[in-house]
Coordinates of C-alpha atoms in Angstrom, one line a residue:
Chain A
A1 CA -41.4 9.0 -3.7
Q2 CA -42.5 5.4 -3.3
S3 CA -45.1 4.3 -0.7
V4 CA -46.6 1.1 0.6
T5 CA -50.1 0.3 1.7
Q6 CA -50.9 -2.8 3.7
L7 CA -54.6 -3.3 3.4
D8 CA -55.3 -5.2 6.6
S9 CA -54.0 -4.1 10.0
Q10 CA -55.0 -7.4 11.6
V11 CA -55.6 -10.8 10.2
P12 CA -56.9 -13.5 12.6
V13 CA -56.9 -17.1 11.2
F14 CA -57.1 -20.6 12.6
E15 CA -54.2 -22.9 12.6
E16 CA -53.7 -24.9 9.3
A17 CA -55.8 -22.4 7.4
P18 CA -54.4 -20.5 4.4
V19 CA -53.6 -16.8 4.7
E20 CA -53.0 -13.9 2.5
L21 CA -51.5 -10.6 3.6
R22 CA -52.0 -7.9 1.1
C23 CA -49.5 -5.2 0.1
N24 CA -49.8 -2.6 -2.6
Y25 CA -47.1 -0.1 -3.5
S26 CA -46.7 3.0 -5.6
S27 CA -43.6 4.1 -7.4
S28 CA -42.7 5.8 -10.6
V29 CA -39.5 3.7 -11.0
S30 CA -38.5 0.1 -10.7
V31 CA -38.4 -1.1 -7.1
Y32 CA -37.2 -3.9 -4.9
L33 CA -39.9 -5.5 -2.7
F34 CA -39.6 -7.1 0.7
W35 CA -41.5 -8.8 3.4
Y36 CA -40.2 -8.5 7.0
V37 CA -41.5 -10.3 10.0
Q38 CA -41.3 -9.1 13.6
Y39 CA -41.9 -11.4 16.5
P40 CA -42.8 -10.0 19.9
N41 CA -39.9 -8.1 21.5
Q42 CA -37.6 -8.8 18.6
G43 CA -36.2 -6.9 15.6
L44 CA -37.3 -7.2 12.0
Q45 CA -36.2 -10.3 10.1
L46 CA -36.2 -10.5 6.3
L47 CA -38.7 -13.1 5.2
L48 CA -38.4 -12.8 1.5
K49 CA -37.5 -10.4 -1.3
Y50 CA -38.1 -9.7 -4.9
L51 CA -35.2 -8.1 -6.8
S52 CA -35.7 -9.4 -10.4
G53 CA -36.4 -12.5 -12.3
S54 CA -39.1 -14.9 -11.3
T55 CA -42.1 -13.0 -9.9
L56 CA -42.8 -15.7 -7.4
V57 CA -40.5 -15.8 -4.4
E58 CA -40.5 -18.2 -1.5
S59 CA -39.2 -18.3 2.0
I60 CA -37.7 -21.2 3.9
N61 CA -40.7 -21.5 6.2
G62 CA -43.5 -21.9 3.6
F63 CA -44.4 -18.3 2.8
E64 CA -44.4 -17.1 -0.8
A65 CA -45.1 -13.7 -2.4
E66 CA -45.8 -12.8 -6.0
F67 CA -44.8 -9.6 -7.6
N68 CA -47.6 -8.3 -9.9
K69 CA -46.4 -5.2 -11.8
S70 CA -49.7 -4.4 -13.4
Q71 CA -51.5 -4.4 -10.1
T72 CA -48.5 -3.0 -8.2
S73 CA -49.0 -5.7 -5.6
F74 CA -46.7 -8.0 -3.6
H75 CA -49.1 -10.1 -1.5
L76 CA -47.8 -12.6 1.0
R77 CA -49.4 -16.1 1.2
K78 CA -49.1 -19.3 3.1
P79 CA -51.2 -22.4 2.4
S80 CA -51.3 -23.6 6.0
V81 CA -50.3 -21.5 9.0
H82 CA -48.9 -22.5 12.4
I83 CA -49.3 -21.0 15.8
S84 CA -45.6 -19.9 15.5
D85 CA -46.4 -17.7 12.5
T86 CA -48.2 -15.2 14.9
A87 CA -46.3 -12.0 14.4
E88 CA -46.3 -8.6 12.8
Y89 CA -45.6 -8.6 9.0
F90 CA -44.2 -5.6 7.2
C91 CA -44.1 -5.0 3.5
A92 CA -41.4 -2.7 2.2
V93 CA -40.4 -1.1 -1.1
S94 CA -36.9 0.1 -1.8
V95 CA -35.6 2.5 -4.4
G96 CA -31.9 3.0 -4.1
N97 CA -31.1 3.6 -0.4
D98 CA -34.6 4.6 0.5
M99 CA -36.7 1.8 2.0
R100 CA -40.3 2.6 2.9
F101 CA -42.4 0.3 5.1
G102 CA -46.1 -0.3 5.3
A103 CA -47.9 0.1 8.6
G104 CA -47.8 -3.6 9.2
T105 CA -50.3 -6.5 9.5
R106 CA -50.7 -8.4 12.7
L107 CA -51.2 -12.0 11.9
T108 CA -52.8 -14.0 14.8
V109 CA -53.0 -17.7 14.4
K110 CA -55.5 -19.3 16.7
P111 CA -55.6 -23.0 17.7
Chain B
D1 CA -21.3 -13.0 13.2
T2 CA -23.5 -11.8 16.1
G3 CA -25.8 -9.7 14.0
V4 CA -26.7 -6.0 14.6
S5 CA -26.4 -5.1 18.2
Q6 CA -28.2 -2.1 19.8
N7 CA -27.7 -0.7 23.3
P8 CA -29.4 0.0 25.5
R9 CA -32.5 -2.1 24.8
H10 CA -34.7 0.1 26.9
K11 CA -34.2 3.7 28.0
I12 CA -36.5 5.8 30.2
T13 CA -35.7 9.4 30.5
K14 CA -37.2 12.6 31.8
R15 CA -38.4 15.2 29.3
G16 CA -35.7 17.6 28.5
Q17 CA -32.8 15.2 29.0
N18 CA -30.4 14.1 26.4
V19 CA -30.1 10.4 25.4
T20 CA -27.6 8.5 23.2
F21 CA -28.1 5.1 21.6
R22 CA -25.5 2.9 20.1
C23 CA -25.6 0.6 17.1
D24 CA -22.9 -2.0 16.2
P25 CA -23.5 -3.2 12.7
I26 CA -22.5 -6.6 11.3
S27 CA -18.8 -6.4 10.6
E28 CA -17.9 -5.6 7.0
H29 CA -21.3 -4.0 6.4
N30 CA -20.6 -0.6 5.0
R31 CA -24.2 0.7 5.0
L32 CA -26.0 1.6 8.2
Y33 CA -29.6 2.9 8.7
W34 CA -31.6 4.4 11.5
Y35 CA -35.3 4.0 11.7
R36 CA -38.0 5.0 14.2
Q37 CA -41.0 2.9 14.9
T38 CA -44.0 4.0 16.8
L39 CA -46.8 1.7 18.0
G40 CA -49.0 0.4 15.2
Q41 CA -46.7 1.8 12.5
G42 CA -44.0 0.5 10.3
P43 CA -40.5 1.8 10.6
E44 CA -39.8 5.3 9.4
F45 CA -36.5 6.1 7.8
L46 CA -34.4 8.6 9.8
T47 CA -30.9 8.6 8.3
Y48 CA -28.3 6.5 6.3
F49 CA -24.6 6.1 6.4
Q50 CA -22.2 4.7 3.8
N51 CA -19.0 4.0 5.7
E52 CA -18.5 7.2 7.9
A53 CA -20.4 9.5 5.5
Q54 CA -24.0 10.4 6.4
L55 CA -25.6 10.5 3.0
E56 CA -29.3 11.0 3.7
K57 CA -31.4 12.5 6.4
S58 CA -35.1 12.4 6.7
R59 CA -37.2 15.5 7.4
L60 CA -38.2 13.6 10.5
L61 CA -34.7 14.2 11.9
S62 CA -35.1 17.5 13.6
D63 CA -32.2 19.7 14.8
R64 CA -32.4 17.9 18.2
F65 CA -31.4 14.6 16.5
S66 CA -27.8 13.9 15.5
A67 CA -26.2 10.7 14.3
E68 CA -22.6 9.8 13.8
R69 CA -20.6 6.9 12.5
P70 CA -16.9 7.6 13.3
K71 CA -14.5 5.4 11.4
G72 CA -17.4 3.7 9.6
S73 CA -18.0 1.2 12.3
F74 CA -20.5 1.7 15.1
S75 CA -23.0 4.5 15.1
T76 CA -24.6 6.7 17.7
L77 CA -27.9 8.5 17.6
E78 CA -28.3 11.3 20.1
I79 CA -31.5 13.1 20.9
Q80 CA -31.2 16.4 22.8
R81 CA -33.9 17.9 24.9
T82 CA -36.1 14.9 24.6
E83 CA -39.9 15.4 24.2
Q84 CA -42.7 13.0 24.9
G85 CA -43.3 12.7 21.2
D86 CA -39.8 11.1 20.9
S87 CA -41.0 8.0 22.6
A88 CA -40.6 5.2 20.1
M89 CA -38.5 2.2 19.2
Y90 CA -35.3 3.2 17.4
L91 CA -34.1 0.6 15.0
C92 CA -30.7 0.2 13.4
A93 CA -30.0 -1.8 10.3
S94 CA -26.9 -2.6 8.3
S95 CA -26.3 -4.0 4.9
L96 CA -23.6 -4.8 2.4
R97 CA -25.9 -4.3 -0.5
T98 CA -28.9 -1.9 -0.4
H99 CA -31.4 -4.7 -0.7
E100 CA -30.4 -6.9 2.2
A101 CA -30.8 -4.9 5.4
F102 CA -30.4 -6.7 8.7
F103 CA -32.1 -5.1 11.7
G104 CA -31.1 -5.0 15.4
Q105 CA -33.6 -5.6 18.2
G106 CA -34.0 -1.9 18.7
T107 CA -33.9 0.6 21.6
R108 CA -37.2 1.4 23.2
L109 CA -37.2 5.0 24.4
T110 CA -39.8 6.2 26.9
V111 CA -39.9 9.9 27.7
V112 CA -41.8 10.7 30.9

């Protein structure tokens, strides 16, 4: 079965600094990859996804992630973060109907 | 489209009591998922419906847990004889395609 490892449980950064949230997965078959964001007291929201095609995917709010098959990674990056990006970020891998989530990375953006 | 709706948002119950949660998916979404999320962890898959058929159940779903989706619309998740270890956020998600799941805000269960 597939699994997901988020390498950092907490990432504190200053506003306008770049950030990278790391995600590695394991699977013996082709997968779909996702990043979800969870703001306090809210449900998970899909941030971006990789299904096929270009290995670099972008979200509408400036985040991007790159699928690296050889390193089995799907790291999330943003060149300049805002206070409003403070949230919990979950990486997920899907094979068929089975979606597995990582333990999450808490991004805290400080002024 | 009002998104995935879950009720209640919060539930406090005494150990040994039964509880039932409801999930209303996005209309026309034929797939519905239940997850459980504990503090500091990512969501863990519990079960999956396609229309009214329950196609997959996790080993996490003990005999005290039962889920239904009558008529392929809303779904309920019942926990019988609740235990303190059942305290968690229960998340529902729906999708039209397997790779675009939309989540509700969850039901937070506290067993005292």
